[in-house]
Short mmCIF file of C-alpha atoms and ligand atoms in Angstrom, two decimals:
data_model
loop_
_atom_site.label_atom_id
_atom_site.label_comp_id
_atom_site.label_asym_id
_atom_site.label_seq_id
_atom_site.Cartn_x
_atom_site.Cartn_y
_atom_site.Cartn_z
CA MET A 1 191.14 198.39 -154.87
CA ARG A 2 188.59 196.22 -156.65
CA GLN A 3 185.88 195.06 -154.20
CA PHE A 4 184.57 191.54 -154.08
CA PHE A 5 180.90 190.49 -153.61
CA ALA A 6 179.27 187.08 -153.81
CA ILE A 7 176.15 184.95 -153.66
CA ILE A 8 176.25 181.66 -151.74
CA GLY A 9 173.69 178.86 -152.17
CA HIS A 10 173.27 175.24 -153.19
CA PRO A 11 172.56 175.04 -156.09
CA VAL A 12 173.40 178.52 -157.33
CA ALA A 13 174.14 178.10 -161.06
CA HIS A 14 170.56 179.13 -162.02
CA SER A 15 170.76 182.43 -160.08
CA LEU A 16 170.32 185.65 -162.05
CA SER A 17 171.88 187.73 -159.23
CA PRO A 18 175.46 187.65 -160.64
CA ARG A 19 174.21 189.08 -163.95
CA PHE A 20 172.15 191.97 -162.63
CA GLN A 21 174.35 192.83 -159.64
CA GLN A 22 177.50 192.94 -161.81
CA ALA A 23 175.62 195.16 -164.28
CA ALA A 24 174.63 197.45 -161.39
CA PHE A 25 178.25 197.84 -160.19
CA ASP A 26 179.40 198.49 -163.76
CA ALA A 27 176.61 201.05 -164.36
CA GLU A 28 177.68 202.95 -161.23
CA GLY A 29 181.38 202.78 -162.14
CA ILE A 30 182.17 200.82 -158.99
CA GLU A 31 185.22 198.56 -159.35
CA ALA A 32 183.75 195.30 -158.09
CA ALA A 33 183.35 191.63 -158.98
CA TYR A 34 180.22 189.68 -157.96
CA LEU A 35 180.71 185.90 -158.01
CA PRO A 36 178.48 182.84 -157.37
CA PHE A 37 179.68 180.11 -154.95
CA ASP A 38 177.94 176.73 -154.77
CA ILE A 39 178.33 175.73 -151.11
CA PRO A 40 176.73 172.54 -149.75
CA PRO A 41 175.47 172.78 -146.14
CA ASP A 42 178.30 170.61 -144.74
CA ARG A 43 180.89 173.10 -146.13
CA LEU A 44 179.12 176.27 -144.93
CA SER A 45 181.33 177.07 -141.89
CA GLN A 46 184.59 176.48 -143.79
CA SER A 47 183.36 178.52 -146.76
CA LEU A 48 182.30 181.47 -144.57
CA ALA A 49 185.73 181.42 -142.90
CA ALA A 50 187.31 181.54 -146.38
CA LEU A 51 185.12 184.50 -147.39
CA ARG A 52 186.23 186.39 -144.26
CA ILE A 53 189.90 185.72 -145.02
CA LEU A 54 189.42 186.85 -148.65
CA GLY A 55 187.84 190.08 -147.39
CA VAL A 56 184.43 189.85 -149.05
CA SER A 57 182.68 193.28 -148.93
CA GLY A 58 179.19 191.79 -148.96
CA PHE A 59 177.19 188.83 -150.17
CA ASN A 60 173.73 187.45 -150.87
CA VAL A 61 172.52 184.21 -149.34
CA THR A 62 170.09 181.86 -151.02
CA LEU A 63 168.65 178.39 -150.42
CA PRO A 64 169.42 176.49 -148.17
CA HIS A 65 171.60 178.82 -146.03
CA LYS A 66 169.34 181.78 -145.13
CA GLU A 67 168.31 180.46 -141.72
CA ALA A 68 171.79 179.17 -140.80
CA LEU A 69 173.30 182.62 -141.53
CA THR A 70 171.36 184.17 -138.61
CA GLY A 71 173.89 182.41 -136.33
CA GLU A 72 176.97 183.21 -138.45
CA VAL A 73 176.92 187.02 -138.58
CA ASP A 74 178.37 189.37 -135.93
CA ARG A 75 175.26 191.57 -135.82
CA ILE A 76 171.77 191.12 -137.18
CA SER A 77 169.01 193.59 -138.05
CA GLU A 78 165.73 193.60 -136.13
CA ARG A 79 163.92 192.58 -139.34
CA ALA A 80 166.20 189.61 -140.10
CA ARG A 81 165.86 188.50 -136.47
CA GLU A 82 162.05 188.74 -136.63
CA ILE A 83 161.90 186.83 -139.93
CA GLY A 84 164.55 184.33 -138.80
CA ALA A 85 166.52 184.48 -142.04
CA VAL A 86 169.43 186.49 -143.52
CA ASN A 87 169.65 186.95 -147.29
CA THR A 88 172.16 189.86 -147.37
CA VAL A 89 175.42 190.35 -145.47
CA VAL A 90 177.52 193.50 -145.49
CA SER A 91 181.02 193.73 -144.04
CA ARG A 92 181.61 196.91 -142.00
CA GLU A 93 185.07 197.39 -140.50
CA GLY A 94 185.54 193.64 -140.51
CA GLU A 95 182.20 192.89 -138.78
CA TRP A 96 179.46 191.08 -140.67
CA PHE A 97 175.97 192.62 -140.46
CA GLY A 98 173.05 190.37 -141.53
CA GLU A 99 169.89 191.80 -143.10
CA ASN A 100 166.77 190.41 -144.76
CA THR A 101 165.73 192.23 -147.96
CA ASP A 102 163.27 189.49 -149.06
CA GLY A 103 160.51 190.88 -146.81
CA PRO A 104 160.62 194.49 -148.09
CA GLY A 105 161.48 193.24 -151.61
CA PHE A 106 158.30 191.17 -151.70
CA LEU A 107 156.27 194.12 -150.40
CA LEU A 108 157.69 196.55 -152.98
CA ALA A 109 156.98 194.12 -155.84
CA LEU A 110 153.48 193.24 -154.61
CA ASP A 111 152.53 196.90 -153.98
CA ARG A 112 153.68 197.88 -157.47
CA PHE A 113 151.87 194.97 -159.16
CA LEU A 114 148.62 195.80 -157.31
CA GLU A 115 148.99 199.48 -158.18
CA GLU A 116 149.62 198.70 -161.90
CA SER A 117 146.55 196.43 -161.86
CA ARG A 118 144.47 199.05 -159.99
CA LEU A 119 143.68 196.52 -157.26
CA PRO A 120 143.28 197.32 -153.55
CA PHE A 121 145.50 195.50 -151.07
CA PRO A 122 143.68 192.19 -150.40
CA SER A 123 142.37 191.73 -146.88
CA HIS A 124 142.70 187.93 -147.06
CA VAL A 125 145.81 186.04 -148.17
CA LEU A 126 146.46 182.31 -148.60
CA ILE A 127 150.13 181.31 -148.62
CA PHE A 128 151.52 177.99 -149.89
CA GLY A 129 154.67 176.95 -147.99
CA ALA A 130 156.10 177.60 -144.55
CA GLY A 131 159.83 177.98 -145.23
CA GLY A 132 162.13 180.99 -144.97
CA SER A 133 160.51 182.93 -147.80
CA ALA A 134 157.00 182.32 -146.41
CA ARG A 135 158.15 183.98 -143.19
CA ALA A 136 159.43 186.98 -145.17
CA VAL A 137 156.05 187.16 -146.97
CA LEU A 138 154.18 187.04 -143.64
CA TRP A 139 156.40 189.81 -142.22
CA ALA A 140 155.51 191.94 -145.27
CA LEU A 141 151.77 191.21 -144.98
CA SER A 142 151.84 192.19 -141.31
CA ARG A 143 152.78 195.74 -142.53
CA ARG A 144 149.53 196.05 -144.52
CA PRO A 145 145.85 196.04 -143.48
CA VAL A 146 145.47 192.27 -143.84
CA SER A 147 142.85 190.74 -141.56
CA GLY A 148 142.98 187.04 -142.49
CA ILE A 149 145.76 184.64 -143.48
CA CYS A 150 145.75 180.94 -144.22
CA LEU A 151 149.09 179.11 -144.34
CA VAL A 152 149.05 175.84 -146.32
CA ASN A 153 152.03 173.49 -146.00
CA ARG A 154 152.97 169.84 -146.46
CA THR A 155 153.91 169.65 -142.77
CA GLY A 156 150.86 171.25 -141.12
CA GLY A 157 152.64 171.56 -137.72
CA ARG A 158 155.32 173.81 -139.25
CA GLY A 159 152.60 176.22 -140.39
CA GLU A 160 150.98 176.20 -136.91
CA ALA A 161 154.33 177.07 -135.31
CA ILE A 162 154.87 180.01 -137.69
CA LEU A 163 151.47 181.48 -136.82
CA ASP A 164 152.86 182.17 -133.31
CA LEU A 165 155.50 184.61 -134.65
CA PRO A 166 155.06 187.80 -132.55
CA PHE A 167 154.72 190.19 -135.54
CA LEU A 168 151.69 188.22 -136.76
CA ALA A 169 149.70 189.25 -133.68
CA ARG A 170 148.67 192.28 -135.85
CA ILE A 171 146.63 189.94 -138.09
CA PRO A 172 143.49 188.89 -136.21
CA ASN A 173 142.43 185.77 -138.16
CA ARG A 174 145.18 183.19 -138.69
CA LYS A 175 144.78 179.63 -139.86
CA ALA A 176 147.24 176.86 -140.77
CA SER A 177 146.33 173.82 -142.83
CA ALA A 178 148.14 170.78 -144.20
CA LEU A 179 148.27 170.63 -148.01
CA ASP A 180 146.22 167.43 -148.07
CA ASP A 181 143.57 168.79 -145.66
CA PRO A 182 140.64 170.26 -147.67
CA SER A 183 139.85 172.89 -145.00
CA TRP A 184 141.98 175.53 -146.80
CA LYS A 185 139.72 175.20 -149.85
CA SER A 186 136.67 176.14 -147.74
CA TRP A 187 138.64 179.07 -146.28
CA LEU A 188 139.48 180.22 -149.83
CA ALA A 189 135.87 179.90 -151.02
CA GLN A 190 134.70 182.20 -148.20
CA ALA A 191 137.51 184.79 -148.36
CA PRO A 192 136.62 188.07 -150.18
CA SER A 193 138.86 188.58 -153.29
CA PRO A 194 141.79 186.72 -151.76
CA LEU A 195 145.43 186.90 -152.79
CA LEU A 196 147.20 183.55 -153.30
CA VAL A 197 150.96 183.59 -152.75
CA ASN A 198 153.08 180.60 -153.73
CA THR A 199 156.44 180.04 -152.02
CA LEU A 200 156.72 176.34 -152.99
CA SER A 201 159.20 175.53 -155.73
CA LEU A 202 158.33 173.15 -158.54
CA ARG A 203 161.70 171.45 -158.01
CA ALA A 204 160.70 170.51 -154.46
CA PHE A 205 157.83 168.44 -155.86
CA GLU A 206 159.84 166.43 -158.39
CA LYS A 207 159.88 163.33 -156.16
CA ALA A 208 156.80 164.18 -154.07
CA SER A 209 153.63 162.11 -153.84
CA LEU A 210 151.48 165.29 -153.80
CA LEU A 211 150.67 167.02 -157.08
CA PHE A 212 151.83 170.58 -157.65
CA PRO A 213 150.35 173.11 -158.14
CA PRO A 214 147.61 171.87 -155.82
CA LEU A 215 144.85 173.97 -157.40
CA ASP A 216 143.18 171.48 -159.74
CA GLY A 217 139.40 171.94 -159.48
CA VAL A 218 139.70 174.94 -157.13
CA PRO A 219 137.55 177.86 -158.35
CA LEU A 220 139.80 180.92 -158.61
CA SER A 221 137.42 183.58 -159.90
CA GLY A 222 137.91 186.87 -158.05
CA THR A 223 141.39 185.89 -156.79
CA VAL A 224 144.78 187.52 -157.38
CA MET A 225 147.91 185.36 -157.72
CA PHE A 226 151.59 185.97 -156.94
CA ASP A 227 154.35 183.35 -157.32
CA LEU A 228 157.79 183.79 -155.75
CA SER A 229 159.25 181.53 -158.46
CA TYR A 230 160.05 182.95 -161.86
CA ALA A 231 161.43 179.94 -163.76
CA ALA A 232 158.60 178.54 -165.88
CA GLY A 233 159.37 174.81 -165.76
CA GLU A 234 160.52 172.56 -168.60
CA SER A 235 160.72 175.28 -171.22
CA GLY A 236 163.36 177.12 -169.20
CA LEU A 237 163.57 180.83 -168.60
CA LYS A 238 162.64 182.30 -172.02
CA THR A 239 158.88 182.50 -171.46
CA SER A 240 156.01 184.90 -170.91
CA GLY A 241 156.72 184.51 -167.19
CA LYS A 242 153.67 182.43 -166.30
CA THR A 243 154.74 179.65 -163.94
CA PRO A 244 152.68 176.42 -163.65
CA PHE A 245 151.14 177.91 -160.49
CA LEU A 246 150.06 181.11 -162.29
CA ARG A 247 148.73 179.19 -165.28
CA MET A 248 146.10 177.61 -163.00
CA GLY A 249 144.43 181.05 -162.98
CA ASP A 250 144.21 181.32 -166.78
CA ARG A 251 140.66 179.96 -166.99
CA PHE A 252 139.51 182.60 -164.49
CA ASP A 253 141.42 185.60 -165.97
CA THR A 254 143.18 185.98 -162.64
CA PRO A 255 145.53 189.00 -162.40
CA CYS A 256 148.98 187.58 -161.63
CA GLN A 257 152.71 188.20 -161.42
CA ASN A 258 155.80 186.09 -160.67
CA GLY A 259 158.87 186.64 -158.46
CA LEU A 260 161.08 188.50 -160.93
CA GLY A 261 160.06 191.93 -159.57
CA MET A 262 160.75 190.69 -156.02
CA LEU A 263 164.18 189.43 -157.16
CA LEU A 264 164.97 192.88 -158.52
CA ALA A 265 163.61 194.72 -155.45
CA GLN A 266 165.46 192.58 -152.88
CA GLY A 267 168.66 192.85 -154.99
CA ALA A 268 168.37 196.63 -155.28
CA LEU A 269 168.01 196.92 -151.48
CA ALA A 270 171.11 194.71 -151.04
CA PHE A 271 173.08 196.87 -153.51
CA GLU A 272 172.10 200.02 -151.56
CA LEU A 273 173.21 198.42 -148.28
CA TRP A 274 176.62 197.49 -149.75
CA THR A 275 177.35 200.75 -151.57
CA GLY A 276 175.29 203.47 -149.84
CA LYS A 277 174.19 204.49 -153.37
CA LYS A 278 170.78 204.34 -155.02
CA ALA A 279 170.62 201.17 -157.12
CA PRO A 280 170.44 201.62 -160.93
CA THR A 281 167.15 199.71 -161.04
CA GLU A 282 166.39 200.49 -164.72
CA ARG A 283 169.63 198.81 -165.81
CA MET A 284 169.03 195.89 -163.42
CA GLU A 285 165.49 195.42 -164.78
CA GLU A 286 166.77 195.55 -168.36
CA ILE A 287 169.18 192.67 -167.59
CA LEU A 288 166.40 190.59 -166.02
CA ARG A 289 164.06 191.17 -168.96
CA GLU A 290 166.84 190.23 -171.42
CA ALA A 291 167.71 187.07 -169.46
CA THR A 292 164.14 185.80 -169.17
CA GLY A 293 162.33 187.20 -172.20
CA GLN A 294 159.69 188.48 -169.77
CA LYS A 295 158.23 191.79 -170.93
CA THR A 296 156.90 193.17 -167.67
CA LEU A 297 157.89 192.68 -164.05
CA TRP A 298 155.06 194.80 -162.67
CA LYS A 299 151.91 194.67 -164.83
CA SER A 300 149.77 191.52 -164.73
CA LEU A 301 151.18 188.70 -166.94
N1 LIG B 401 161.74 185.91 -156.24
C1 LIG B 401 162.55 186.03 -155.22
O1 LIG B 401 163.25 187.04 -155.03
C2 LIG B 401 162.62 184.90 -154.18
C3 LIG B 401 163.11 185.19 -152.89
C4 LIG B 401 163.13 184.14 -151.96
C5 LIG B 401 162.71 182.86 -152.33
N2 LIG B 401 162.26 182.62 -153.59
C6 LIG B 401 161.80 181.29 -153.99
O2 LIG B 401 160.88 180.77 -153.05
C7 LIG B 401 160.97 179.36 -153.00
C8 LIG B 401 161.00 178.87 -151.55
O3 LIG B 401 162.12 179.34 -150.87
P1 LIG B 401 162.26 179.08 -149.28
O4 LIG B 401 163.48 179.84 -148.85
O5 LIG B 401 161.00 179.39 -148.56
O6 LIG B 401 162.51 177.51 -149.22
P2 LIG B 401 162.46 176.56 -147.94
O7 LIG B 401 162.72 177.32 -146.68
O8 LIG B 401 163.33 175.38 -148.23
O9 LIG B 401 160.91 176.08 -147.90
C9 LIG B 401 160.52 175.07 -148.70
C10 LIG B 401 158.99 174.86 -148.62
O10 LIG B 401 158.71 173.87 -149.59
C11 LIG B 401 158.04 172.77 -148.98
N3 LIG B 401 158.44 171.53 -149.64
C12 LIG B 401 159.69 171.12 -149.90
N4 LIG B 401 159.67 169.91 -150.53
C13 LIG B 401 158.35 169.58 -150.65
C14 LIG B 401 157.69 168.47 -151.22
N5 LIG B 401 158.35 167.46 -151.77
N6 LIG B 401 156.33 168.43 -151.16
C15 LIG B 401 155.64 169.47 -150.60
N7 LIG B 401 156.22 170.56 -150.05
C16 LIG B 401 157.57 170.61 -150.08
C17 LIG B 401 158.44 172.82 -147.52
O11 LIG B 401 157.44 172.13 -146.77
P3 LIG B 401 157.79 171.39 -145.36
O12 LIG B 401 157.71 172.44 -144.30
O13 LIG B 401 156.73 170.36 -145.22
O14 LIG B 401 159.17 170.80 -145.49
C18 LIG B 401 158.48 174.35 -147.28
O15 LIG B 401 157.19 174.85 -147.07
C19 LIG B 401 162.18 178.97 -153.84
O16 LIG B 401 161.74 178.53 -155.10
C20 LIG B 401 162.94 180.28 -153.97
O17 LIG B 401 163.70 180.34 -155.18
C21 LIG B 401 162.20 183.63 -154.52
#
């Protein structure tokens, strides 16, 4: 019988997951349909009940439901519990198992980008944002020899709270700063060859009083930049892949990459969880390159 997979989010129309996941099922000869469902937060419980009745085999979860899903699955992985967010669900004998593939997906993409750029893993990392994806990024960084992190967020208190996550005890120097507090700029100026990771979306700033990206006048020589976003703003998806955040590094020749490789890596891990088969990553990458016009997901942009 044809299996049924899904992605739930709000909004979800922009998601590239249906394209590359469907291509992956087709490439492996698996009879399956992968469909997007736009589900507002107030319809989440009803919609999950409907997915159970329809017998969904597995699904991806995107904004804004990742945190809520931790309380909606029957069992949860240690990693998803630590991160506090579920982005992949697999149905096993009627029970829903929740996993987080964003953390390892980010790590795979970052490792490969650093390797392609012949860069060592940075010891100091500054992260913009303190939402679900920032927690996945922090989980990933705690698996590498990182000795200093600085978390910069609109709501400074949210960053402070995240720094208490038990897995971060492995990182000795941890700092949180509000976006409008200049102390993160001093931290950045003193950090040796730091990595800057952006988890803030441009869309979030459309009605904000703060300017984004917040890097105007910040010297970025010697830094490395990674953006979880991959849409490049007004000109849509057909671009070189440089987001407004990454373009701030142009003047300094900063090595950089966006979130398309992470999207592929987290999606490949989800596919493997659902099917027990190795994901056809070359085909999935081909679809992502076709859809965005981006030439490389791994080398510096
Ligand atoms: N490439 C990939 O595979 C991948 C995977 C996961 C996520 N992502 C991307 O990562 C981004 C963030 O996802 P998320 O799950 O972390 O989202 P989230 O949990 O909603 O976090 C949103 C963050 O944005 C901040 N923010 C929201 N509105 C703001 C505003 N007006 N001014 C300043 N800050 C604002 C929030 O700050 P406060 O704490 O102050 O509210 C918070 O730090 C999204 O663009 C998503 O598409 C990409």
